[in-house]
PDB file of C-alpha atoms in Angstrom:
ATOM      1  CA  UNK A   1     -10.604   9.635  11.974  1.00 59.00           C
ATOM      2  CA  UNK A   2     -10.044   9.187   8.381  1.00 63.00           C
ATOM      3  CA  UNK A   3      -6.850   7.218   9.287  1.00 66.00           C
ATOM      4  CA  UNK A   4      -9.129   4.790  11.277  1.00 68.00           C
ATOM      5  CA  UNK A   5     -11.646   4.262   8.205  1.00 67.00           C
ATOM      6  CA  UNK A   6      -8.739   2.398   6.006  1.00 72.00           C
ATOM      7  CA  UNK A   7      -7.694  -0.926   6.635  1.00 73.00           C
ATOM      8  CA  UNK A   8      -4.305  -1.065   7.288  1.00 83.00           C
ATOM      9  CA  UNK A   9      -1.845  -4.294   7.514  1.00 85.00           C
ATOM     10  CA  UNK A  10       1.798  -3.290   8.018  1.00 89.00           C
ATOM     11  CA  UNK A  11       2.872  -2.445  11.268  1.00 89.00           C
ATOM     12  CA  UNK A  12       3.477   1.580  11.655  1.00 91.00           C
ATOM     13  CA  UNK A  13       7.306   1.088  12.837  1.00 92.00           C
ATOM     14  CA  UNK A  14       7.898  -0.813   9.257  1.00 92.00           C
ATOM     15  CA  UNK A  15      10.424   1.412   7.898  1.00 93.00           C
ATOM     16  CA  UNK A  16      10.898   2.286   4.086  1.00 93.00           C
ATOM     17  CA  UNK A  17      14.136   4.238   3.669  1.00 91.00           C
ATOM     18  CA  UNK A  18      13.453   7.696   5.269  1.00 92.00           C
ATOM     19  CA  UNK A  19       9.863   7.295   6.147  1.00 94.00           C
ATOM     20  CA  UNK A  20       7.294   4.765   8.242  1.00 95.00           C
ATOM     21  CA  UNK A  21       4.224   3.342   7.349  1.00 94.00           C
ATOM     22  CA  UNK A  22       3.178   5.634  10.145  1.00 94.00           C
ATOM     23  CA  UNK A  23       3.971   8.600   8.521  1.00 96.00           C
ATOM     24  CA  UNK A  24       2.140   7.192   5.193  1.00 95.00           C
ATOM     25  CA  UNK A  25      -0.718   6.747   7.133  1.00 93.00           C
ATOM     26  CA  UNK A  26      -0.912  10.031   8.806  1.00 94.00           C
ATOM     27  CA  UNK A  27       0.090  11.459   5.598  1.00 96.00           C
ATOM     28  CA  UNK A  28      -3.053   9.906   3.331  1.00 94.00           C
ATOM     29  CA  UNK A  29      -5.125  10.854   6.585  1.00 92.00           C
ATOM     30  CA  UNK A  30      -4.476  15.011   5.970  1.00 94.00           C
ATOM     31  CA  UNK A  31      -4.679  14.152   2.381  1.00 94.00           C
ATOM     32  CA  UNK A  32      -8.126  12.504   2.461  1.00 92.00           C
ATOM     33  CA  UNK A  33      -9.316  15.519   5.107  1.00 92.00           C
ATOM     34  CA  UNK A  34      -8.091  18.053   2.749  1.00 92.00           C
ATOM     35  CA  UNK A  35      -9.581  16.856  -0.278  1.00 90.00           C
ATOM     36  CA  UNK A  36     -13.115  16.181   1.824  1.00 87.00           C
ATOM     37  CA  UNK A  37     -12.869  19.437   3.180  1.00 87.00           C
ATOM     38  CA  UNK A  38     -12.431  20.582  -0.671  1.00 86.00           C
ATOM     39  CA  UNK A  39     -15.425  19.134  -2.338  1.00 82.00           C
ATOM     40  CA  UNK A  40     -17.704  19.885   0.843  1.00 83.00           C
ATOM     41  CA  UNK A  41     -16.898  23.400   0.454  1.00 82.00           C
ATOM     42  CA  UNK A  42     -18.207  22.826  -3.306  1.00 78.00           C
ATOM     43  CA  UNK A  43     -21.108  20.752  -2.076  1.00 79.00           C
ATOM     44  CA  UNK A  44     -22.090  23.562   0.639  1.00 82.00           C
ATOM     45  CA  UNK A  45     -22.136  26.418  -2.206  1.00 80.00           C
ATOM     46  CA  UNK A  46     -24.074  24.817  -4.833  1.00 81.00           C
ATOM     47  CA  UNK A  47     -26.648  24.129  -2.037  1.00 81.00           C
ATOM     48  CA  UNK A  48     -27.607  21.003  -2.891  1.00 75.00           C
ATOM     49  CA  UNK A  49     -28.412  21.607  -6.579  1.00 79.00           C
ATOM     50  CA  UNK A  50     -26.964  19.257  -8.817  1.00 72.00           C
ATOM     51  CA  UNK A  51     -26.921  22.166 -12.076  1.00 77.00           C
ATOM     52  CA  UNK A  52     -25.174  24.380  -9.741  1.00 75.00           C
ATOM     53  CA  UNK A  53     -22.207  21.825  -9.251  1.00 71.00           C
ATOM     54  CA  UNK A  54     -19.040  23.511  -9.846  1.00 69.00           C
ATOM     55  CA  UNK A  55     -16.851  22.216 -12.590  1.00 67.00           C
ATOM     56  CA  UNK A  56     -14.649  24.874 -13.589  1.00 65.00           C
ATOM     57  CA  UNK A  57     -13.204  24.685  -9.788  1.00 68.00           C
ATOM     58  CA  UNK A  58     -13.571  21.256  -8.323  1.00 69.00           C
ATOM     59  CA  UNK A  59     -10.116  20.189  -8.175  1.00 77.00           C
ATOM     60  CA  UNK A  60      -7.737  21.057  -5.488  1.00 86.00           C
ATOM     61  CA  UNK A  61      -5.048  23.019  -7.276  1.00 90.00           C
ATOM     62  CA  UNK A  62      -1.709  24.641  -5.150  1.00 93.00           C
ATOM     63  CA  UNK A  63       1.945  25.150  -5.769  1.00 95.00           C
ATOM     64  CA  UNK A  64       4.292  22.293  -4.413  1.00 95.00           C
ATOM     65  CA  UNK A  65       4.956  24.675  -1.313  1.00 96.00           C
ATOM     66  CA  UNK A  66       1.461  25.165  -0.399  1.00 96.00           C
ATOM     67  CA  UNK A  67       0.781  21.413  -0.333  1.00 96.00           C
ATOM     68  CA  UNK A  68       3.833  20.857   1.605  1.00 97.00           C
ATOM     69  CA  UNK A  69       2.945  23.667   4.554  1.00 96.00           C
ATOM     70  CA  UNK A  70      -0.869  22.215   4.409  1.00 96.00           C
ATOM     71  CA  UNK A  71      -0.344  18.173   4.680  1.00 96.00           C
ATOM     72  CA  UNK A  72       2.537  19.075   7.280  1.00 97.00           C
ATOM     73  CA  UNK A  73       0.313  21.276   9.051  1.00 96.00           C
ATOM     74  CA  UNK A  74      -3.009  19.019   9.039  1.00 95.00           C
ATOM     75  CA  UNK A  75      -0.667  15.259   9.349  1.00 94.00           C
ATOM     76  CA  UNK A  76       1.959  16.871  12.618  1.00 95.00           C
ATOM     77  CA  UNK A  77       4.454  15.363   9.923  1.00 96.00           C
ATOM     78  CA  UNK A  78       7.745  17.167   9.480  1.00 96.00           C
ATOM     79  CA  UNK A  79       8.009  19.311   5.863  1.00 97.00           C
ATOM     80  CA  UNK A  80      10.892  17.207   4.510  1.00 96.00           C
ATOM     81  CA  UNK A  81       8.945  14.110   5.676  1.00 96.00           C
ATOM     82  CA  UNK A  82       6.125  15.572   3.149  1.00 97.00           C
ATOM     83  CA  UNK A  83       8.160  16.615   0.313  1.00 97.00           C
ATOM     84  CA  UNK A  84       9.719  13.129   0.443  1.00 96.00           C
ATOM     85  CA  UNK A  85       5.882  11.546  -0.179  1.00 97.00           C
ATOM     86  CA  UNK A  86       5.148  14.338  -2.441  1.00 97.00           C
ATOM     87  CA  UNK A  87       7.903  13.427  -4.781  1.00 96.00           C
ATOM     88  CA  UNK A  88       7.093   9.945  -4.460  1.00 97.00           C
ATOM     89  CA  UNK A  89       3.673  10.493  -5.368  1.00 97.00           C
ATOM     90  CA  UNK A  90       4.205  13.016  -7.982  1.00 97.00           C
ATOM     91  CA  UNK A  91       2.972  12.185 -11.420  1.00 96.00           C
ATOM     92  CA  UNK A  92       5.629  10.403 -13.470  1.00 95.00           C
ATOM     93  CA  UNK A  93       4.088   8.942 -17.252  1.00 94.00           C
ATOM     94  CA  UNK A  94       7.529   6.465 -16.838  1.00 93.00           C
ATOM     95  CA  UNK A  95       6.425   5.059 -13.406  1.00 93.00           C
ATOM     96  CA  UNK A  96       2.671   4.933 -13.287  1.00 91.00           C
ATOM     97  CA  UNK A  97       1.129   5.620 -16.858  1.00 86.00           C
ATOM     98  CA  UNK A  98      -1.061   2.716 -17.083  1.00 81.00           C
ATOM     99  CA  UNK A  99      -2.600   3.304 -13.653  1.00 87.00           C
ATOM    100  CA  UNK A 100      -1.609   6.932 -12.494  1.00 90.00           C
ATOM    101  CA  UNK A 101      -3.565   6.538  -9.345  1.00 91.00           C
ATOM    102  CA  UNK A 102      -0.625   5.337  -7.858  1.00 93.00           C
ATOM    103  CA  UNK A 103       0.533   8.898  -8.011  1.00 96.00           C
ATOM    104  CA  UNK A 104      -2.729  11.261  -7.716  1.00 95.00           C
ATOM    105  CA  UNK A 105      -0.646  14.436  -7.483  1.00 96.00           C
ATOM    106  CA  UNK A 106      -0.861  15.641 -11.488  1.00 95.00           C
ATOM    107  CA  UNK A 107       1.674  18.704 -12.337  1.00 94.00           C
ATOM    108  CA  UNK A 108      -0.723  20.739 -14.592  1.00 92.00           C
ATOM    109  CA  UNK A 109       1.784  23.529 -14.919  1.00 91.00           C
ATOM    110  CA  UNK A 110       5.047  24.145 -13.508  1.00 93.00           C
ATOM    111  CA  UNK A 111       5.218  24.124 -10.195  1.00 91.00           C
ATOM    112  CA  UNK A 112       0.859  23.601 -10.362  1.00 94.00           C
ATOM    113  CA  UNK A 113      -0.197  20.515  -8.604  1.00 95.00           C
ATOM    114  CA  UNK A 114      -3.943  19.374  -8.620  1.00 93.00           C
ATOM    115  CA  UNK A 115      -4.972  16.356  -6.328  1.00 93.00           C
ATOM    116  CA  UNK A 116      -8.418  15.379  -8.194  1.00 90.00           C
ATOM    117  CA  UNK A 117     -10.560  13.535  -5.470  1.00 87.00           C
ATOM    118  CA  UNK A 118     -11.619  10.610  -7.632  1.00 86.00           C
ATOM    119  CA  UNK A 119      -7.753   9.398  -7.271  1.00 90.00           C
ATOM    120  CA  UNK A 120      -8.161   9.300  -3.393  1.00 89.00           C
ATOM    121  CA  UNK A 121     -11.870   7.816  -2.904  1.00 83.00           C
ATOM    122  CA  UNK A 122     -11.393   4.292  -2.863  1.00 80.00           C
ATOM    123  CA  UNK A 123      -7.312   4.714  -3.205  1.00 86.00           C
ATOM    124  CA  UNK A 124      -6.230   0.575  -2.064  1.00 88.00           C
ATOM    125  CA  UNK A 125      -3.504   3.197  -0.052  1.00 91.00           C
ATOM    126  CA  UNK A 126      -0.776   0.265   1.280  1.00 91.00           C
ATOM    127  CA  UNK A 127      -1.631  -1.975  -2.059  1.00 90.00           C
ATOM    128  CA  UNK A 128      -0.815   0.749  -4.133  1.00 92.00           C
ATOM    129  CA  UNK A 129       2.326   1.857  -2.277  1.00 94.00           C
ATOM    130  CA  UNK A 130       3.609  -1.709  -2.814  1.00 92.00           C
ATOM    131  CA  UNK A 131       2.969  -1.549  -6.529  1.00 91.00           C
ATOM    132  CA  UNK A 132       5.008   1.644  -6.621  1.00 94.00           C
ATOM    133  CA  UNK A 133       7.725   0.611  -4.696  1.00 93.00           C
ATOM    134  CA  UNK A 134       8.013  -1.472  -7.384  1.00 89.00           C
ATOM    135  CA  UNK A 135       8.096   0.754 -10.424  1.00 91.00           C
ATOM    136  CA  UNK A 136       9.459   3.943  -8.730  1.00 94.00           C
ATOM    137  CA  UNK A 137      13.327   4.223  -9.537  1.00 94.00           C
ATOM    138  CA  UNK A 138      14.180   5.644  -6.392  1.00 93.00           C
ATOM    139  CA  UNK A 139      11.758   3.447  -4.081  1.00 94.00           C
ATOM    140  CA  UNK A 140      13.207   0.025  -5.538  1.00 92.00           C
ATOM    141  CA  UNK A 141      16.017   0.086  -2.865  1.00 94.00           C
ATOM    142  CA  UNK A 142      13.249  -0.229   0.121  1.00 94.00           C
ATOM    143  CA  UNK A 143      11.432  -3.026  -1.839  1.00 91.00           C
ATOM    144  CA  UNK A 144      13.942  -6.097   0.157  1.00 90.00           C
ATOM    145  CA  UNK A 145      13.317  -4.699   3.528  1.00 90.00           C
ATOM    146  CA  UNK A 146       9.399  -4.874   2.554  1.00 91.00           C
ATOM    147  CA  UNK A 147       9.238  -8.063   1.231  1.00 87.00           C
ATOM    148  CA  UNK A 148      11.460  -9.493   4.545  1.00 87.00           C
ATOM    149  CA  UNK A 149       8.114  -8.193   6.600  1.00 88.00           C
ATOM    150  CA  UNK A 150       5.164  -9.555   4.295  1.00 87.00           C
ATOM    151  CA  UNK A 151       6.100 -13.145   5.182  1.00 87.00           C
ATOM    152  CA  UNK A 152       6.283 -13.357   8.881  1.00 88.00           C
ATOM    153  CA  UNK A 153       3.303 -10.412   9.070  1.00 88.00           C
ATOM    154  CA  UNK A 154       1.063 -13.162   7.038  1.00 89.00           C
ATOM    155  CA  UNK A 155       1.809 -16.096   8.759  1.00 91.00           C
ATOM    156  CA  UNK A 156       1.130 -14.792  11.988  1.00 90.00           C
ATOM    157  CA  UNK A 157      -2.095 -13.918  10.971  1.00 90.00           C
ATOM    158  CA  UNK A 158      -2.474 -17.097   9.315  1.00 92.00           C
ATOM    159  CA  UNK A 159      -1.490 -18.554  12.876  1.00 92.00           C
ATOM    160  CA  UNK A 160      -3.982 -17.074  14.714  1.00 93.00           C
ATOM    161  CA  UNK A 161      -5.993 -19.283  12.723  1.00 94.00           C
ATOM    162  CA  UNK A 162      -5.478 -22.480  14.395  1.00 95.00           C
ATOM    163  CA  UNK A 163      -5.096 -21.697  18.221  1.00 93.00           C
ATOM    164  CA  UNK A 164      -3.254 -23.839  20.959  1.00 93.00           C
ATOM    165  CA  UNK A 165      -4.518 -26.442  22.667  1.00 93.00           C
ATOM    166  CA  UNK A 166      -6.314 -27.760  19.836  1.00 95.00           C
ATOM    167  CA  UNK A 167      -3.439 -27.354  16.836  1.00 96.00           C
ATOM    168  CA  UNK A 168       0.563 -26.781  17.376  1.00 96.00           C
ATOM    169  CA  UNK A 169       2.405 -24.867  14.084  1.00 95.00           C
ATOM    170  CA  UNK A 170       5.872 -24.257  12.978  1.00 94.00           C
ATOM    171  CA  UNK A 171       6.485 -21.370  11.095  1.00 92.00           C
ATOM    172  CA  UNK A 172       8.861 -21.460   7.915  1.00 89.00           C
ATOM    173  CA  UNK A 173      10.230 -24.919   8.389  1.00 90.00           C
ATOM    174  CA  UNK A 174      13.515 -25.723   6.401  1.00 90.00           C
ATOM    175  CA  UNK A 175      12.459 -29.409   4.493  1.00 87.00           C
ATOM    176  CA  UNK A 176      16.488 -29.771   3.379  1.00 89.00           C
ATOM    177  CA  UNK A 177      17.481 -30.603   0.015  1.00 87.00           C
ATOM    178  CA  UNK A 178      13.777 -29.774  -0.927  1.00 85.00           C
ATOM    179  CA  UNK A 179      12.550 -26.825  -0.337  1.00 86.00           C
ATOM    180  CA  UNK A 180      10.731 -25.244   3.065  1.00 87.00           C
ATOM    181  CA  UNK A 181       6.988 -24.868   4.283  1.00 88.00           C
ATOM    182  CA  UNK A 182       5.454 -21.579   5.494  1.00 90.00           C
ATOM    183  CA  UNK A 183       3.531 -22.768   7.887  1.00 92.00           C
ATOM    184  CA  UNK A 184       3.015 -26.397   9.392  1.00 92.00           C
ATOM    185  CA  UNK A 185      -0.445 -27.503  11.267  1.00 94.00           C
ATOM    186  CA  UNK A 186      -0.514 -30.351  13.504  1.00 95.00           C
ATOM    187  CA  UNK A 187      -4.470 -31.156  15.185  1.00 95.00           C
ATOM    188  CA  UNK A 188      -3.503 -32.751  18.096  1.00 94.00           C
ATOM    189  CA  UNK A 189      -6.848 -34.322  18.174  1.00 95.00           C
ATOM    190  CA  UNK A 190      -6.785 -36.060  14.515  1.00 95.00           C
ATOM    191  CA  UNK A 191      -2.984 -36.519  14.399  1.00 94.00           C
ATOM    192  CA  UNK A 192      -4.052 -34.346  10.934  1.00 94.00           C
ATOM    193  CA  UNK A 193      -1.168 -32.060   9.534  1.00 92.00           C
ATOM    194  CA  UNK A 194      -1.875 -29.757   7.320  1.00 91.00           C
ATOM    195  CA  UNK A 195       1.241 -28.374   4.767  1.00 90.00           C
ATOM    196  CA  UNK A 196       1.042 -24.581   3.773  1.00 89.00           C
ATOM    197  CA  UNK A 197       2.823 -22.015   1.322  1.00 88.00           C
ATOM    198  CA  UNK A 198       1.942 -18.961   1.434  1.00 87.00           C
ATOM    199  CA  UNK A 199       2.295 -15.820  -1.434  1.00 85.00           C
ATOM    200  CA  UNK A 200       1.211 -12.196  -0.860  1.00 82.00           C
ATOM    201  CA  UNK A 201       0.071 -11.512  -3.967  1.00 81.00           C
ATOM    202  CA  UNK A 202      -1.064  -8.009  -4.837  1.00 81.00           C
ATOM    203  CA  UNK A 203      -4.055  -7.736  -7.683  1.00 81.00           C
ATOM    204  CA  UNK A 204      -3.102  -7.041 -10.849  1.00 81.00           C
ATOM    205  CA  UNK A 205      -3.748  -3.654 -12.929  1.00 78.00           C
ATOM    206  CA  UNK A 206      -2.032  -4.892 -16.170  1.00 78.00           C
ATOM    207  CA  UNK A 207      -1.169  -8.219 -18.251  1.00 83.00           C
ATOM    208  CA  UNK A 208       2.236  -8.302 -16.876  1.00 81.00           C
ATOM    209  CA  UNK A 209       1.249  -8.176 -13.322  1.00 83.00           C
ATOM    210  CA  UNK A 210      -1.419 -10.557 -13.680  1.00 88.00           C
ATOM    211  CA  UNK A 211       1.349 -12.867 -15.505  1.00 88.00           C
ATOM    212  CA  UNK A 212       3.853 -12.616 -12.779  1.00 86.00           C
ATOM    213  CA  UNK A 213       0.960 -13.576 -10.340  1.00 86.00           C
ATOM    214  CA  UNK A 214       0.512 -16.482 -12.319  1.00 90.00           C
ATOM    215  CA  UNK A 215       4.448 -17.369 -11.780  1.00 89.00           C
ATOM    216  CA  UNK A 216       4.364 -16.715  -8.295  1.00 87.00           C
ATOM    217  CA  UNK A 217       1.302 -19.037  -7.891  1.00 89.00           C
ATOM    218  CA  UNK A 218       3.169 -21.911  -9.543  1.00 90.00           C
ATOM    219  CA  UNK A 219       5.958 -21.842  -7.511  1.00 88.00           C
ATOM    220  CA  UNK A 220       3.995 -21.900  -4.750  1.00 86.00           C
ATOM    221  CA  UNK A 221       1.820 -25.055  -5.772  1.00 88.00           C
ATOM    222  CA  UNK A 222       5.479 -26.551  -7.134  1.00 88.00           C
ATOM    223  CA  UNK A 223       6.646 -25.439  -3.073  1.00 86.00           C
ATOM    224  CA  UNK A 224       3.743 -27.121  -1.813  1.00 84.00           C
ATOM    225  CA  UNK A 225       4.076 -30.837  -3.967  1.00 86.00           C
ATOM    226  CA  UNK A 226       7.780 -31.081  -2.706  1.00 85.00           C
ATOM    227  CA  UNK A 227       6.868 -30.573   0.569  1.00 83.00           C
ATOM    228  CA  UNK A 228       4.369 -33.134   1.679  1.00 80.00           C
TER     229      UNK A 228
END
């Protein structure tokens, strides 16, 4: 059910080295039960009283082992499946320091892993997976086979846009010695066509980001000139 509740966009066969978006999904779905399941437990024994709320033992604290056998159990995923996410997602102060909800699990001792639940209400799940396949050593090897499904993913959403009989569109048209166009729109009715480029763009969490979204967006308009 929880799996249902978040809006999803890449298609659950999508493949990033040894794992699916499938398994990401059904992996943040046992993660978001657990943690729910946590803090209603907590919200059940304080019975409703907000000075009764338990700080000393809100957050969901368990060895690597136990959070392995518990996603696998809840998700149907297989354990190495788990322990793959779980390392991705692991705290790392190299990888995710100025926004370390991209990894919510936080090492508080060795081999002590807390999951606070203000890191998963809310979590932007596929967003944030994309921003750490970009800063995660060993996820920067998937990031090609990614990007390769963004573009077509977009455009035929974009497509849908502008259904037949009323429009015809190509789809990444080659202009040569220019450049090419995402998507072409012809309205057969006006003889109208209508030029786009497209960029999936993810929101920025730092200066950097929002500086290389800047880049990408100027390319696009320099894309877009050349092509008309």
């Amino acid at each position: 059910g929880l799996v249902a509740a978040v809006p999803w966009e890449f298609p659950e066969a999508l493949n990033v080295g040894p794992i699916r978006f499938g398994d990401l999904r059904r992996f943040w779905g046992a993660l978001l039960a657990i943690s729910n399941t946590h803090d209603m437990a907590h919200l059940i024994a304080m019975g409703g009283v907000p000075s009764k709320w338990p700080i000393g033992s809100i957050v969901a604290i368990r060895s690597s082992s136990q959070w392995i056998t518990l996603i696998a159990r809840v998700s149907a995923l297989r354990p190495e499946l788990v322990l793959q996410l779980l390392n991705w997602y692991k705290f790392d102060p190299a990888v995710s320091a100025a926004t370390p909800i991209l990894q919510p699990f936080l090492e508080i001792l060795p081999d002590r892993i807390c999951v606070p639940s203000s890191f998963l209400i809310g979590n932007a799940i596929e967003r944030n997976f994309l921003k750490l396949l970009n800063r995660h050593p060993q996820m920067r090897q998937y990031v090609n086979t990614v990007n390769q499904a963004k573009e077509p993913l977009a455009l035929d959403q974009i497509g849908q846009l502008f259904p037949e009989p009323g429009f015809q569109i190509a789809k990444q048209v080659v202009i040569p010695g220019l450049t090419d166009a995402d998507i072409i729109v012809y309205e057969r009715s006006s003889g109208f066509v209508l030029v786009l480029q497209h960029k999936w763009l993810i929101s920025p969490d730092t200066a950097k980001e929002s500086g290389s979204n800047d880049d990408e967006l100027r390319k696009g308009v320099q894309q877009a000139v050349k092509s008309r």
